[in-house]
Amino acid sequence: MKRIVLFSLLLIFATTSTLAQEVRLPYPSTTALSYEKHKIYCEGNHISKRDCQAFLQLNAQEDIYRQYRSGLRMYNAGWGLLGTGLTLDAFAIGLTVGLCASFEQDPEHPTMGPGLAIILISVPVGAAGFACNIAGIPLVCVGKKRMQQSIDAYNISLPEPQTAQNYWSILPSNNGIGLAYHF
């Protein structure tokens, strides 16, 4: 019992210290973000979705940050639903296999047929898992699209870099017309 309590406390401490880490972003505010192959890059360095959220909170307009935050929440909720659905589906398959094996071992005392037991127990669990999977897929897709749109909106909102252009021009002066080189 002491080991279980100690392990639980250690697990709680590890998760809270991991979640409480400070996000450090050494990137300047005029840096463009890129989104390639489901990864976010800033100055060629891969950053996490959480770091990108903190970056946009500091550097982007409020509506761009809110759009990214809602997209990230939808994306995470979709993956949570997919994980729950897959877990329920695996549980339903394991339950079906277990019920079928238990009825094969004791054919003399069946309380109900294996088909009825599978219908009453495994099918609702599997259907709930399937419903979670169906609900999770659009959430992942829409969340990812919102995150991409907010990154594109942030990049568009950045000011254009001012580059010095050298050029020749003809200008009037006190002595007449002259050729001038601007740099």
GROMACS .gro file of C-alpha atoms in nm:
model
  183
    1MET     CA    1   0.000   0.000   0.000
    2LYS     CA    2   0.287   0.236   0.079
    3ARG     CA    3   0.435   0.173  -0.264
    4ILE     CA    4   0.108   0.262  -0.435
    5VAL     CA    5   0.076   0.586  -0.238
    6LEU     CA    6   0.441   0.673  -0.301
    7PHE     CA    7   0.408   0.597  -0.672
    8SER     CA    8   0.089   0.807  -0.693
    9LEU     CA    9   0.255   1.103  -0.523
   10LEU     CA   10   0.558   1.073  -0.749
   11LEU     CA   11   0.333   1.061  -1.056
   12ILE     CA   12   0.137   1.366  -0.942
   13PHE     CA   13   0.460   1.559  -0.875
   14ALA     CA   14   0.604   1.465  -1.216
   15THR     CA   15   0.294   1.573  -1.407
   16THR     CA   16   0.252   1.902  -1.221
   17SER     CA   17   0.617   1.995  -1.259
   18THR     CA   18   0.602   1.915  -1.630
   19LEU     CA   19   0.288   2.122  -1.683
   20ALA     CA   20   0.424   2.413  -1.479
   21GLN     CA   21   0.734   2.465  -1.693
   22GLU     CA   22   0.773   2.812  -1.827
   23VAL     CA   23   0.760   2.859  -2.201
   24ARG     CA   24   1.072   3.037  -2.325
   25LEU     CA   25   1.065   3.202  -2.664
   26PRO     CA   26   1.385   3.366  -2.783
   27TYR     CA   27   1.223   3.475  -3.109
   28PRO     CA   28   1.183   3.840  -3.206
   29SER     CA   29   0.837   3.973  -3.278
   30THR     CA   30   0.892   4.030  -3.650
   31THR     CA   31   0.969   3.665  -3.724
   32ALA     CA   32   0.743   3.487  -3.969
   33LEU     CA   33   0.607   3.144  -3.880
   34SER     CA   34   0.580   2.857  -4.125
   35TYR     CA   35   0.362   2.548  -4.114
   36GLU     CA   36   0.502   2.251  -4.303
   37LYS     CA   37   0.417   1.881  -4.270
   38HIS     CA   38   0.208   1.935  -3.956
   39LYS     CA   39   0.498   2.111  -3.779
   40ILE     CA   40   0.542   2.478  -3.696
   41TYR     CA   41   0.875   2.645  -3.764
   42CYS     CA   42   1.012   2.979  -3.651
   43GLU     CA   43   1.340   3.087  -3.813
   44GLY     CA   44   1.392   2.728  -3.927
   45ASN     CA   45   1.356   2.587  -3.574
   46HIS     CA   46   1.071   2.349  -3.490
   47ILE     CA   47   0.848   2.483  -3.212
   48SER     CA   48   0.563   2.307  -3.037
   49LYS     CA   49   0.200   2.407  -3.072
   50ARG     CA   50   0.203   2.531  -2.713
   51ASP     CA   51   0.508   2.752  -2.779
   52CYS     CA   52   0.340   2.885  -3.092
   53GLN     CA   53   0.035   2.978  -2.886
   54ALA     CA   54   0.253   3.169  -2.639
   55PHE     CA   55   0.440   3.335  -2.927
   56LEU     CA   56   0.114   3.450  -3.088
   57GLN     CA   57  -0.017   3.571  -2.754
   58LEU     CA   58   0.286   3.799  -2.720
   59ASN     CA   59   0.327   3.913  -3.080
   60ALA     CA   60   0.001   3.879  -3.275
   61GLN     CA   61  -0.323   4.068  -3.276
   62GLU     CA   62  -0.587   3.948  -3.032
   63ASP     CA   63  -0.820   3.795  -3.295
   64ILE     CA   64  -0.533   3.597  -3.452
   65TYR     CA   65  -0.434   3.464  -3.110
   66ARG     CA   66  -0.795   3.370  -3.027
   67GLN     CA   67  -0.834   3.191  -3.359
   68TYR     CA   68  -0.517   2.989  -3.297
   69ARG     CA   69  -0.620   2.910  -2.939
   70SER     CA   70  -0.965   2.788  -3.045
   71GLY     CA   71  -0.810   2.581  -3.322
   72LEU     CA   72  -0.564   2.424  -3.078
   73ARG     CA   73  -0.845   2.344  -2.835
   74MET     CA   74  -1.051   2.183  -3.110
   75TYR     CA   75  -0.747   1.989  -3.232
   76ASN     CA   76  -0.673   1.857  -2.882
   77ALA     CA   77  -1.040   1.775  -2.816
   78GLY     CA   78  -1.057   1.584  -3.143
   79TRP     CA   79  -0.754   1.376  -3.056
   80GLY     CA   80  -0.901   1.315  -2.711
   81LEU     CA   81  -1.224   1.189  -2.866
   82LEU     CA   82  -1.031   0.970  -3.110
   83GLY     CA   83  -0.831   0.819  -2.825
   84THR     CA   84  -1.146   0.758  -2.621
   85GLY     CA   85  -1.319   0.603  -2.920
   86LEU     CA   86  -1.031   0.372  -2.998
   87THR     CA   87  -1.011   0.270  -2.631
   88LEU     CA   88  -1.382   0.191  -2.622
   89ASP     CA   89  -1.356  -0.005  -2.948
   90ALA     CA   90  -1.064  -0.208  -2.813
   91PHE     CA   91  -1.258  -0.270  -2.492
   92ALA     CA   92  -1.562  -0.387  -2.691
   93ILE     CA   93  -1.346  -0.627  -2.895
   94GLY     CA   94  -1.182  -0.762  -2.580
   95LEU     CA   95  -1.520  -0.798  -2.412
   96THR     CA   96  -1.658  -0.985  -2.713
   97VAL     CA   97  -1.363  -1.222  -2.720
   98GLY     CA   98  -1.390  -1.277  -2.344
   99LEU     CA   99  -1.763  -1.344  -2.361
  100CYS     CA  100  -1.723  -1.588  -2.648
  101ALA     CA  101  -1.443  -1.771  -2.463
  102SER     CA  102  -1.643  -1.791  -2.139
  103PHE     CA  103  -1.943  -1.943  -2.316
  104GLU     CA  104  -1.725  -2.200  -2.488
  105GLN     CA  105  -1.574  -2.308  -2.155
  106ASP     CA  106  -1.904  -2.365  -1.973
  107PRO     CA  107  -2.170  -2.482  -2.221
  108GLU     CA  108  -2.374  -2.666  -1.952
  109HIS     CA  109  -2.482  -2.360  -1.753
  110PRO     CA  110  -2.546  -2.078  -1.997
  111THR     CA  111  -2.747  -1.797  -1.848
  112MET     CA  112  -2.798  -1.639  -2.186
  113GLY     CA  113  -2.668  -1.710  -2.531
  114PRO     CA  114  -2.341  -1.555  -2.644
  115GLY     CA  115  -2.517  -1.360  -2.916
  116LEU     CA  116  -2.750  -1.191  -2.669
  117ALA     CA  117  -2.464  -1.112  -2.431
  118ILE     CA  118  -2.261  -0.959  -2.713
  119ILE     CA  119  -2.559  -0.753  -2.825
  120LEU     CA  120  -2.640  -0.630  -2.474
  121ILE     CA  121  -2.284  -0.549  -2.365
  122SER     CA  122  -2.033  -0.521  -2.648
  123VAL     CA  123  -2.240  -0.352  -2.917
  124PRO     CA  124  -2.328  -0.039  -2.714
  125VAL     CA  125  -1.967   0.001  -2.603
  126GLY     CA  126  -1.845  -0.041  -2.961
  127ALA     CA  127  -2.112   0.199  -3.088
  128ALA     CA  128  -2.007   0.461  -2.832
  129GLY     CA  129  -1.645   0.420  -2.946
  130PHE     CA  130  -1.746   0.454  -3.309
  131ALA     CA  131  -1.947   0.769  -3.229
  132CYS     CA  132  -1.644   0.919  -3.050
  133ASN     CA  133  -1.426   0.843  -3.352
  134ILE     CA  134  -1.676   0.999  -3.593
  135ALA     CA  135  -1.703   1.312  -3.376
  136GLY     CA  136  -1.325   1.341  -3.329
  137ILE     CA  137  -1.220   1.338  -3.695
  138PRO     CA  138  -1.388   1.669  -3.793
  139LEU     CA  139  -1.262   1.836  -3.477
  140VAL     CA  140  -0.902   1.745  -3.562
  141CYS     CA  141  -0.939   1.865  -3.922
  142VAL     CA  142  -1.115   2.193  -3.837
  143GLY     CA  143  -0.875   2.267  -3.550
  144LYS     CA  144  -0.571   2.210  -3.771
  145LYS     CA  145  -0.718   2.434  -4.042
  146ARG     CA  146  -0.786   2.714  -3.792
  147MET     CA  147  -0.430   2.695  -3.662
  148GLN     CA  148  -0.295   2.715  -4.018
  149GLN     CA  149  -0.522   3.010  -4.099
  150SER     CA  150  -0.412   3.199  -3.790
  151ILE     CA  151  -0.045   3.143  -3.874
  152ASP     CA  152  -0.111   3.269  -4.228
  153ALA     CA  153  -0.298   3.572  -4.089
  154TYR     CA  154  -0.007   3.647  -3.855
  155ASN     CA  155   0.243   3.628  -4.142
  156ILE     CA  156   0.029   3.862  -4.353
  157SER     CA  157   0.004   4.111  -4.065
  158LEU     CA  158   0.383   4.144  -4.041
  159PRO     CA  159   0.525   4.466  -4.183
  160GLU     CA  160   0.709   4.441  -4.510
  161PRO     CA  161   1.085   4.463  -4.464
  162GLN     CA  162   1.226   4.789  -4.591
  163THR     CA  163   1.506   4.727  -4.835
  164ALA     CA  164   1.729   5.001  -4.964
  165GLN     CA  165   1.712   5.022  -5.339
  166ASN     CA  166   1.981   5.199  -5.536
  167TYR     CA  167   1.865   5.384  -5.845
  168TRP     CA  168   1.954   5.656  -6.092
  169SER     CA  169   1.737   5.960  -6.156
  170ILE     CA  170   1.745   6.291  -6.335
  171LEU     CA  171   1.696   6.589  -6.106
  172PRO     CA  172   1.689   6.964  -6.157
  173SER     CA  173   1.957   7.162  -5.975
  174ASN     CA  174   2.072   7.527  -5.955
  175ASN     CA  175   2.295   7.480  -6.261
  176GLY     CA  176   2.041   7.287  -6.473
  177ILE     CA  177   1.956   6.921  -6.498
  178GLY     CA  178   2.179   6.656  -6.344
  179LEU     CA  179   2.208   6.283  -6.311
  180ALA     CA  180   2.182   6.159  -5.947
  181TYR     CA  181   2.253   5.818  -5.796
  182HIS     CA  182   2.042   5.739  -5.487
  183PHE     CA  183   2.165   5.485  -5.232
   0.00000   0.00000   0.00000
